[in-house]
PDB file of N, CA and C in Angstrom:
ATOM      1  N   MET A 169       0.843  -1.171   0.000  1.00  0.00           N
ATOM      2  CA  MET A 169       0.000   0.000   0.000  1.00  0.00           C
ATOM      3  C   MET A 169       0.891   1.238   0.000  1.00  0.00           C
ATOM      4  N   ALA A 170       0.404   2.266  -0.583  1.00  0.00           N
ATOM      5  CA  ALA A 170       1.214   3.477  -0.721  1.00  0.00           C
ATOM      6  C   ALA A 170       1.454   4.191   0.609  1.00  0.00           C
ATOM      7  N   ASP A 171       0.560   4.034   1.563  1.00  0.00           N
ATOM      8  CA  ASP A 171       0.702   4.804   2.806  1.00  0.00           C
ATOM      9  C   ASP A 171       0.914   3.942   4.050  1.00  0.00           C
ATOM     10  N   HIS A 172       0.997   2.637   3.882  1.00  0.00           N
ATOM     11  CA  HIS A 172       1.265   1.774   5.036  1.00  0.00           C
ATOM     12  C   HIS A 172       1.745   0.401   4.573  1.00  0.00           C
ATOM     13  N   LEU A 173       2.171  -0.377   5.535  1.00  0.00           N
ATOM     14  CA  LEU A 173       2.750  -1.683   5.252  1.00  0.00           C
ATOM     15  C   LEU A 173       2.155  -2.706   6.202  1.00  0.00           C
ATOM     16  N   HIS A 174       1.831  -3.875   5.670  1.00  0.00           N
ATOM     17  CA  HIS A 174       1.395  -4.989   6.499  1.00  0.00           C
ATOM     18  C   HIS A 174       2.477  -6.061   6.454  1.00  0.00           C
ATOM     19  N   LEU A 175       2.857  -6.566   7.604  1.00  0.00           N
ATOM     20  CA  LEU A 175       3.773  -7.699   7.690  1.00  0.00           C
ATOM     21  C   LEU A 175       3.128  -8.755   8.567  1.00  0.00           C
ATOM     22  N   LEU A 176       3.227  -9.973   8.159  1.00  0.00           N
ATOM     23  CA  LEU A 176       2.741 -11.085   8.964  1.00  0.00           C
ATOM     24  C   LEU A 176       3.961 -11.940   9.261  1.00  0.00           C
ATOM     25  N   ILE A 177       4.512 -11.767  10.446  1.00  0.00           N
ATOM     26  CA  ILE A 177       5.758 -12.433  10.789  1.00  0.00           C
ATOM     27  C   ILE A 177       5.652 -13.125  12.144  1.00  0.00           C
ATOM     28  N   GLY A 178       6.474 -14.113  12.317  1.00  0.00           N
ATOM     29  CA  GLY A 178       6.568 -14.817  13.590  1.00  0.00           C
ATOM     30  C   GLY A 178       8.027 -14.977  13.954  1.00  0.00           C
ATOM     31  N   PRO A 179       8.540 -14.098  14.795  1.00  0.00           N
ATOM     32  CA  PRO A 179       9.960 -14.161  15.143  1.00  0.00           C
ATOM     33  C   PRO A 179      10.332 -15.485  15.800  1.00  0.00           C
ATOM     34  N   ARG A 180      11.434 -16.063  15.369  1.00  0.00           N
ATOM     35  CA  ARG A 180      11.942 -17.289  15.990  1.00  0.00           C
ATOM     36  C   ARG A 180      12.810 -16.952  17.185  1.00  0.00           C
ATOM     37  N   GLU A 181      13.457 -15.794  17.116  1.00  0.00           N
ATOM     38  CA  GLU A 181      14.315 -15.339  18.209  1.00  0.00           C
ATOM     39  C   GLU A 181      14.066 -13.851  18.414  1.00  0.00           C
ATOM     40  N   GLY A 182      14.382 -13.363  19.600  1.00  0.00           N
ATOM     41  CA  GLY A 182      14.246 -11.944  19.878  1.00  0.00           C
ATOM     42  C   GLY A 182      12.799 -11.550  20.085  1.00  0.00           C
ATOM     43  N   ASN A 183      12.578 -10.254  20.055  1.00  0.00           N
ATOM     44  CA  ASN A 183      11.208  -9.778  20.219  1.00  0.00           C
ATOM     45  C   ASN A 183      10.838  -8.887  19.048  1.00  0.00           C
ATOM     46  N   LEU A 184       9.560  -8.735  18.839  1.00  0.00           N
ATOM     47  CA  LEU A 184       9.040  -8.011  17.690  1.00  0.00           C
ATOM     48  C   LEU A 184       9.503  -6.563  17.658  1.00  0.00           C
ATOM     49  N   VAL A 185       9.546  -5.895  18.797  1.00  0.00           N
ATOM     50  CA  VAL A 185       9.947  -4.491  18.846  1.00  0.00           C
ATOM     51  C   VAL A 185      11.370  -4.330  18.316  1.00  0.00           C
ATOM     52  N   ASP A 186      12.303  -5.152  18.787  1.00  0.00           N
ATOM     53  CA  ASP A 186      13.689  -5.055  18.328  1.00  0.00           C
ATOM     54  C   ASP A 186      13.831  -5.404  16.849  1.00  0.00           C
ATOM     55  N   ILE A 187      13.129  -6.425  16.411  1.00  0.00           N
ATOM     56  CA  ILE A 187      13.209  -6.840  15.009  1.00  0.00           C
ATOM     57  C   ILE A 187      12.699  -5.733  14.098  1.00  0.00           C
ATOM     58  N   LEU A 188      11.547  -5.159  14.415  1.00  0.00           N
ATOM     59  CA  LEU A 188      11.004  -4.096  13.573  1.00  0.00           C
ATOM     60  C   LEU A 188      11.843  -2.827  13.646  1.00  0.00           C
ATOM     61  N   SER A 189      12.397  -2.528  14.787  1.00  0.00           N
ATOM     62  CA  SER A 189      13.260  -1.358  14.918  1.00  0.00           C
ATOM     63  C   SER A 189      14.481  -1.490  14.005  1.00  0.00           C
ATOM     64  N   ARG A 190      15.117  -2.656  14.017  1.00  0.00           N
ATOM     65  CA  ARG A 190      16.279  -2.877  13.148  1.00  0.00           C
ATOM     66  C   ARG A 190      15.884  -2.837  11.673  1.00  0.00           C
ATOM     67  N   TRP A 191      14.739  -3.433  11.340  1.00  0.00           N
ATOM     68  CA  TRP A 191      14.281  -3.455   9.951  1.00  0.00           C
ATOM     69  C   TRP A 191      13.968  -2.039   9.463  1.00  0.00           C
ATOM     70  N   LYS A 192      13.291  -1.245  10.301  1.00  0.00           N
ATOM     71  CA  LYS A 192      12.970   0.127   9.917  1.00  0.00           C
ATOM     72  C   LYS A 192      14.245   0.957   9.759  1.00  0.00           C
ATOM     73  N   SER A 193      15.217   0.744  10.609  1.00  0.00           N
ATOM     74  CA  SER A 193      16.494   1.450  10.507  1.00  0.00           C
ATOM     75  C   SER A 193      17.206   1.079   9.207  1.00  0.00           C
ATOM     76  N   TYR A 194      17.261  -0.204   8.927  1.00  0.00           N
ATOM     77  CA  TYR A 194      17.928  -0.697   7.718  1.00  0.00           C
ATOM     78  C   TYR A 194      17.249  -0.162   6.454  1.00  0.00           C
ATOM     79  N   THR A 195      15.931  -0.312   6.359  1.00  0.00           N
ATOM     80  CA  THR A 195      15.229   0.145   5.157  1.00  0.00           C
ATOM     81  C   THR A 195      15.246   1.666   5.052  1.00  0.00           C
ATOM     82  N   GLY A 196      15.179   2.359   6.184  1.00  0.00           N
ATOM     83  CA  GLY A 196      15.263   3.824   6.169  1.00  0.00           C
ATOM     84  C   GLY A 196      16.598   4.294   5.614  1.00  0.00           C
ATOM     85  N   HIS A 197      17.678   3.612   6.001  1.00  0.00           N
ATOM     86  CA  HIS A 197      19.009   3.941   5.487  1.00  0.00           C
ATOM     87  C   HIS A 197      19.048   3.764   3.964  1.00  0.00           C
ATOM     88  N   ILE A 198      18.508   2.669   3.470  1.00  0.00           N
ATOM     89  CA  ILE A 198      18.485   2.420   2.022  1.00  0.00           C
ATOM     90  C   ILE A 198      17.664   3.492   1.314  1.00  0.00           C
ATOM     91  N   LEU A 199      16.510   3.827   1.862  1.00  0.00           N
ATOM     92  CA  LEU A 199      15.664   4.846   1.229  1.00  0.00           C
ATOM     93  C   LEU A 199      16.358   6.209   1.200  1.00  0.00           C
ATOM     94  N   ARG A 200      17.018   6.595   2.295  1.00  0.00           N
ATOM     95  CA  ARG A 200      17.746   7.871   2.325  1.00  0.00           C
ATOM     96  C   ARG A 200      18.900   7.857   1.321  1.00  0.00           C
ATOM     97  N   LYS A 201      19.584   6.725   1.224  1.00  0.00           N
ATOM     98  CA  LYS A 201      20.684   6.582   0.276  1.00  0.00           C
ATOM     99  C   LYS A 201      20.196   6.749  -1.160  1.00  0.00           C
ATOM    100  N   ASN A 202      18.928   6.402  -1.402  1.00  0.00           N
ATOM    101  CA  ASN A 202      18.342   6.510  -2.738  1.00  0.00           C
ATOM    102  C   ASN A 202      17.509   7.766  -2.938  1.00  0.00           C
ATOM    103  N   GLY A 203      17.712   8.758  -2.063  1.00  0.00           N
ATOM    104  CA  GLY A 203      17.123  10.070  -2.323  1.00  0.00           C
ATOM    105  C   GLY A 203      15.938  10.498  -1.477  1.00  0.00           C
ATOM    106  N   LEU A 204      15.435   9.638  -0.605  1.00  0.00           N
ATOM    107  CA  LEU A 204      14.310  10.056   0.234  1.00  0.00           C
ATOM    108  C   LEU A 204      14.797  11.096   1.239  1.00  0.00           C
ATOM    109  N   LYS A 205      14.116  12.230   1.297  1.00  0.00           N
ATOM    110  CA  LYS A 205      14.551  13.318   2.163  1.00  0.00           C
ATOM    111  C   LYS A 205      13.786  13.365   3.484  1.00  0.00           C
ATOM    112  N   GLU A 206      12.573  12.911   3.490  1.00  0.00           N
ATOM    113  CA  GLU A 206      11.749  12.999   4.700  1.00  0.00           C
ATOM    114  C   GLU A 206      11.660  11.650   5.407  1.00  0.00           C
ATOM    115  N   PRO A 207      11.252  11.640   6.646  1.00  0.00           N
ATOM    116  CA  PRO A 207      11.113  10.363   7.367  1.00  0.00           C
ATOM    117  C   PRO A 207      10.126   9.423   6.659  1.00  0.00           C
ATOM    118  N   CYS A 208      10.436   8.152   6.708  1.00  0.00           N
ATOM    119  CA  CYS A 208       9.592   7.151   6.045  1.00  0.00           C
ATOM    120  C   CYS A 208       8.686   6.430   7.037  1.00  0.00           C
ATOM    121  N   TRP A 209       9.217   6.080   8.187  1.00  0.00           N
ATOM    122  CA  TRP A 209       8.491   5.239   9.130  1.00  0.00           C
ATOM    123  C   TRP A 209       7.993   6.023  10.331  1.00  0.00           C
ATOM    124  N   GLN A 210       6.816   5.643  10.819  1.00  0.00           N
ATOM    125  CA  GLN A 210       6.324   6.181  12.087  1.00  0.00           C
ATOM    126  C   GLN A 210       7.174   5.597  13.214  1.00  0.00           C
ATOM    127  N   ARG A 211       7.133   6.262  14.357  1.00  0.00           N
ATOM    128  CA  ARG A 211       7.912   5.783  15.499  1.00  0.00           C
ATOM    129  C   ARG A 211       7.394   4.440  16.002  1.00  0.00           C
ATOM    130  N   GLY A 212       6.118   4.248  16.063  1.00  0.00           N
ATOM    131  CA  GLY A 212       5.551   3.027  16.614  1.00  0.00           C
ATOM    132  C   GLY A 212       4.970   2.129  15.540  1.00  0.00           C
ATOM    133  N   PHE A 213       4.243   1.136  15.983  1.00  0.00           N
ATOM    134  CA  PHE A 213       3.547   0.245  15.066  1.00  0.00           C
ATOM    135  C   PHE A 213       2.387  -0.400  15.814  1.00  0.00           C
ATOM    136  N   TYR A 214       1.482  -0.982  15.057  1.00  0.00           N
ATOM    137  CA  TYR A 214       0.342  -1.693  15.636  1.00  0.00           C
ATOM    138  C   TYR A 214       0.605  -3.184  15.453  1.00  0.00           C
ATOM    139  N   ASP A 215       0.480  -3.930  16.526  1.00  0.00           N
ATOM    140  CA  ASP A 215       0.652  -5.376  16.401  1.00  0.00           C
ATOM    141  C   ASP A 215      -0.589  -6.094  16.915  1.00  0.00           C
ATOM    142  N   HIS A 216      -0.757  -7.297  16.419  1.00  0.00           N
ATOM    143  CA  HIS A 216      -1.905  -8.109  16.788  1.00  0.00           C
ATOM    144  C   HIS A 216      -1.437  -9.563  16.872  1.00  0.00           C
ATOM    145  N   ALA A 217      -1.633 -10.204  18.007  1.00  0.00           N
ATOM    146  CA  ALA A 217      -1.195 -11.587  18.188  1.00  0.00           C
ATOM    147  C   ALA A 217      -2.206 -12.561  17.594  1.00  0.00           C
ATOM    148  N   LEU A 218      -1.702 -13.548  16.875  1.00  0.00           N
ATOM    149  CA  LEU A 218      -2.536 -14.596  16.298  1.00  0.00           C
ATOM    150  C   LEU A 218      -2.269 -15.893  17.045  1.00  0.00           C
ATOM    151  N   ARG A 219      -3.309 -16.692  17.208  1.00  0.00           N
ATOM    152  CA  ARG A 219      -3.191 -17.863  18.058  1.00  0.00           C
ATOM    153  C   ARG A 219      -3.148 -19.203  17.326  1.00  0.00           C
ATOM    154  N   ASN A 220      -3.659 -19.270  16.105  1.00  0.00           N
ATOM    155  CA  ASN A 220      -3.625 -20.561  15.413  1.00  0.00           C
ATOM    156  C   ASN A 220      -3.506 -20.378  13.903  1.00  0.00           C
ATOM    157  N   GLU A 221      -3.239 -21.469  13.209  1.00  0.00           N
ATOM    158  CA  GLU A 221      -3.008 -21.445  11.765  1.00  0.00           C
ATOM    159  C   GLU A 221      -4.193 -20.875  10.986  1.00  0.00           C
ATOM    160  N   GLU A 222      -5.409 -21.177  11.415  1.00  0.00           N
ATOM    161  CA  GLU A 222      -6.594 -20.667  10.726  1.00  0.00           C
ATOM    162  C   GLU A 222      -6.619 -19.140  10.772  1.00  0.00           C
ATOM    163  N   ASP A 223      -6.328 -18.562  11.910  1.00  0.00           N
ATOM    164  CA  ASP A 223      -6.278 -17.110  12.021  1.00  0.00           C
ATOM    165  C   ASP A 223      -5.192 -16.527  11.121  1.00  0.00           C
ATOM    166  N   ILE A 224      -4.065 -17.190  11.044  1.00  0.00           N
ATOM    167  CA  ILE A 224      -2.957 -16.703  10.226  1.00  0.00           C
ATOM    168  C   ILE A 224      -3.378 -16.631   8.762  1.00  0.00           C
ATOM    169  N   GLN A 225      -4.025 -17.662   8.262  1.00  0.00           N
ATOM    170  CA  GLN A 225      -4.455 -17.671   6.866  1.00  0.00           C
ATOM    171  C   GLN A 225      -5.477 -16.577   6.598  1.00  0.00           C
ATOM    172  N   LYS A 226      -6.423 -16.368   7.484  1.00  0.00           N
ATOM    173  CA  LYS A 226      -7.432 -15.314   7.302  1.00  0.00           C
ATOM    174  C   LYS A 226      -6.782 -13.935   7.271  1.00  0.00           C
ATOM    175  N   VAL A 227      -5.827 -13.707   8.147  1.00  0.00           N
ATOM    176  CA  VAL A 227      -5.132 -12.417   8.166  1.00  0.00           C
ATOM    177  C   VAL A 227      -4.308 -12.236   6.904  1.00  0.00           C
ATOM    178  N   ALA A 228      -3.634 -13.287   6.449  1.00  0.00           N
ATOM    179  CA  ALA A 228      -2.856 -13.207   5.213  1.00  0.00           C
ATOM    180  C   ALA A 228      -3.759 -12.858   4.030  1.00  0.00           C
ATOM    181  N   GLU A 229      -4.928 -13.475   3.949  1.00  0.00           N
ATOM    182  CA  GLU A 229      -5.873 -13.171   2.877  1.00  0.00           C
ATOM    183  C   GLU A 229      -6.364 -11.731   2.971  1.00  0.00           C
ATOM    184  N   TYR A 230      -6.633 -11.248   4.169  1.00  0.00           N
ATOM    185  CA  TYR A 230      -7.041  -9.861   4.363  1.00  0.00           C
ATOM    186  C   TYR A 230      -5.945  -8.915   3.851  1.00  0.00           C
ATOM    187  N   ILE A 231      -4.704  -9.221   4.196  1.00  0.00           N
ATOM    188  CA  ILE A 231      -3.591  -8.358   3.807  1.00  0.00           C
ATOM    189  C   ILE A 231      -3.434  -8.299   2.286  1.00  0.00           C
ATOM    190  N   VAL A 232      -3.392  -9.443   1.617  1.00  0.00           N
ATOM    191  CA  VAL A 232      -3.169  -9.416   0.166  1.00  0.00           C
ATOM    192  C   VAL A 232      -4.357  -8.839  -0.597  1.00  0.00           C
ATOM    193  N   ASN A 233      -5.538  -8.839   0.003  1.00  0.00           N
ATOM    194  CA  ASN A 233      -6.705  -8.247  -0.660  1.00  0.00           C
ATOM    195  C   ASN A 233      -6.868  -6.758  -0.368  1.00  0.00           C
ATOM    196  N   ASN A 234      -6.012  -6.195   0.455  1.00  0.00           N
ATOM    197  CA  ASN A 234      -6.080  -4.776   0.777  1.00  0.00           C
ATOM    198  C   ASN A 234      -6.007  -3.874  -0.464  1.00  0.00           C
ATOM    199  N   PRO A 235      -5.114  -4.126  -1.421  1.00  0.00           N
ATOM    200  CA  PRO A 235      -5.075  -3.279  -2.622  1.00  0.00           C
ATOM    201  C   PRO A 235      -6.374  -3.324  -3.435  1.00  0.00           C
ATOM    202  N   ILE A 236      -7.105  -4.437  -3.377  1.00  0.00           N
ATOM    203  CA  ILE A 236      -8.399  -4.524  -4.057  1.00  0.00           C
ATOM    204  C   ILE A 236      -9.399  -3.603  -3.365  1.00  0.00           C
ATOM    205  N   ARG A 237      -9.445  -3.652  -2.036  1.00  0.00           N
ATOM    206  CA  ARG A 237     -10.360  -2.790  -1.290  1.00  0.00           C
ATOM    207  C   ARG A 237     -10.059  -1.307  -1.510  1.00  0.00           C
ATOM    208  N   LYS A 238      -8.789  -0.985  -1.741  1.00  0.00           N
ATOM    209  CA  LYS A 238      -8.391   0.407  -1.997  1.00  0.00           C
ATOM    210  C   LYS A 238      -8.609   0.811  -3.450  1.00  0.00           C
ATOM    211  N   GLY A 239      -9.026  -0.139  -4.301  1.00  0.00           N
ATOM    212  CA  GLY A 239      -9.274   0.175  -5.710  1.00  0.00           C
ATOM    213  C   GLY A 239      -8.021   0.269  -6.565  1.00  0.00           C
ATOM    214  N   LEU A 240      -6.909  -0.264  -6.091  1.00  0.00           N
ATOM    215  CA  LEU A 240      -5.656  -0.191  -6.851  1.00  0.00           C
ATOM    216  C   LEU A 240      -5.566  -1.263  -7.929  1.00  0.00           C
ATOM    217  N   VAL A 241      -6.175  -2.421  -7.679  1.00  0.00           N
ATOM    218  CA  VAL A 241      -6.152  -3.534  -8.628  1.00  0.00           C
ATOM    219  C   VAL A 241      -7.477  -4.289  -8.538  1.00  0.00           C
ATOM    220  N   ASP A 242      -7.738  -5.133  -9.528  1.00  0.00           N
ATOM    221  CA  ASP A 242      -8.937  -5.976  -9.503  1.00  0.00           C
ATOM    222  C   ASP A 242      -8.664  -7.345  -8.896  1.00  0.00           C
ATOM    223  N   ASN A 243      -7.402  -7.760  -8.930  1.00  0.00           N
ATOM    224  CA  ASN A 243      -7.000  -9.060  -8.412  1.00  0.00           C
ATOM    225  C   ASN A 243      -5.715  -8.871  -7.632  1.00  0.00           C
ATOM    226  N   TRP A 244      -5.581  -9.528  -6.490  1.00  0.00           N
ATOM    227  CA  TRP A 244      -4.394  -9.328  -5.654  1.00  0.00           C
ATOM    228  C   TRP A 244      -3.107  -9.672  -6.392  1.00  0.00           C
ATOM    229  N   ARG A 245      -3.180 -10.592  -7.363  1.00  0.00           N
ATOM    230  CA  ARG A 245      -1.985 -10.987  -8.116  1.00  0.00           C
ATOM    231  C   ARG A 245      -1.453  -9.856  -9.003  1.00  0.00           C
ATOM    232  N   GLU A 246      -2.284  -8.862  -9.286  1.00  0.00           N
ATOM    233  CA  GLU A 246      -1.865  -7.715 -10.090  1.00  0.00           C
ATOM    234  C   GLU A 246      -1.028  -6.727  -9.284  1.00  0.00           C
ATOM    235  N   TYR A 247      -1.096  -6.797  -7.972  1.00  0.00           N
ATOM    236  CA  TYR A 247      -0.339  -5.881  -7.126  1.00  0.00           C
ATOM    237  C   TYR A 247       1.055  -6.468  -6.901  1.00  0.00           C
ATOM    238  N   PRO A 248       2.098  -5.760  -7.319  1.00  0.00           N
ATOM    239  CA  PRO A 248       3.438  -6.366  -7.328  1.00  0.00           C
ATOM    240  C   PRO A 248       4.041  -6.661  -5.960  1.00  0.00           C
ATOM    241  N   TYR A 249       3.447  -6.164  -4.888  1.00  0.00           N
ATOM    242  CA  TYR A 249       4.035  -6.344  -3.566  1.00  0.00           C
ATOM    243  C   TYR A 249       3.238  -7.296  -2.668  1.00  0.00           C
ATOM    244  N   SER A 250       2.335  -8.063  -3.250  1.00  0.00           N
ATOM    245  CA  SER A 250       1.495  -8.980  -2.455  1.00  0.00           C
ATOM    246  C   SER A 250       1.884 -10.426  -2.700  1.00  0.00           C
ATOM    247  N   TRP A 251       1.867 -11.187  -1.623  1.00  0.00           N
ATOM    248  CA  TRP A 251       2.098 -12.623  -1.706  1.00  0.00           C
ATOM    249  C   TRP A 251       1.797 -13.240  -0.336  1.00  0.00           C
ATOM    250  N   HIS A 252       1.286 -14.448  -0.344  1.00  0.00           N
ATOM    251  CA  HIS A 252       1.304 -15.310   0.837  1.00  0.00           C
ATOM    252  C   HIS A 252       1.182 -16.754   0.403  1.00  0.00           C
ATOM    253  N   ARG A 253       1.634 -17.651   1.233  1.00  0.00           N
ATOM    254  CA  ARG A 253       1.796 -19.041   0.815  1.00  0.00           C
ATOM    255  C   ARG A 253       0.501 -19.806   0.603  1.00  0.00           C
ATOM    256  N   TRP A 254      -0.636 -19.318   1.065  1.00  0.00           N
ATOM    257  CA  TRP A 254      -1.888 -20.052   0.910  1.00  0.00           C
ATOM    258  C   TRP A 254      -2.641 -19.695  -0.363  1.00  0.00           C
ATOM    259  N   MET A 255      -2.189 -18.709  -1.094  1.00  0.00           N
ATOM    260  CA  MET A 255      -2.939 -18.283  -2.280  1.00  0.00           C
ATOM    261  C   MET A 255      -2.161 -18.607  -3.539  1.00  0.00           C
TER     262      MET A 255
END
């Protein structure tokens, strides 16, 4: 999405706050190196814990269909930044 990002991840080690902080720092550095002048990432993030495989698949489907709901594409496969293993 042009104004936000969805990630569905399950850290094997560490905690989510540290992992996302490092990822935002790394990607922010790359974006600045490629000409971005203003901040890219918000300071915080919204997280939601999932408890079972069924919930994970439903959330993944919601995420990849987000560009359709925004009117950017007619099919999630047309959006170049969408993917999940169940579709």
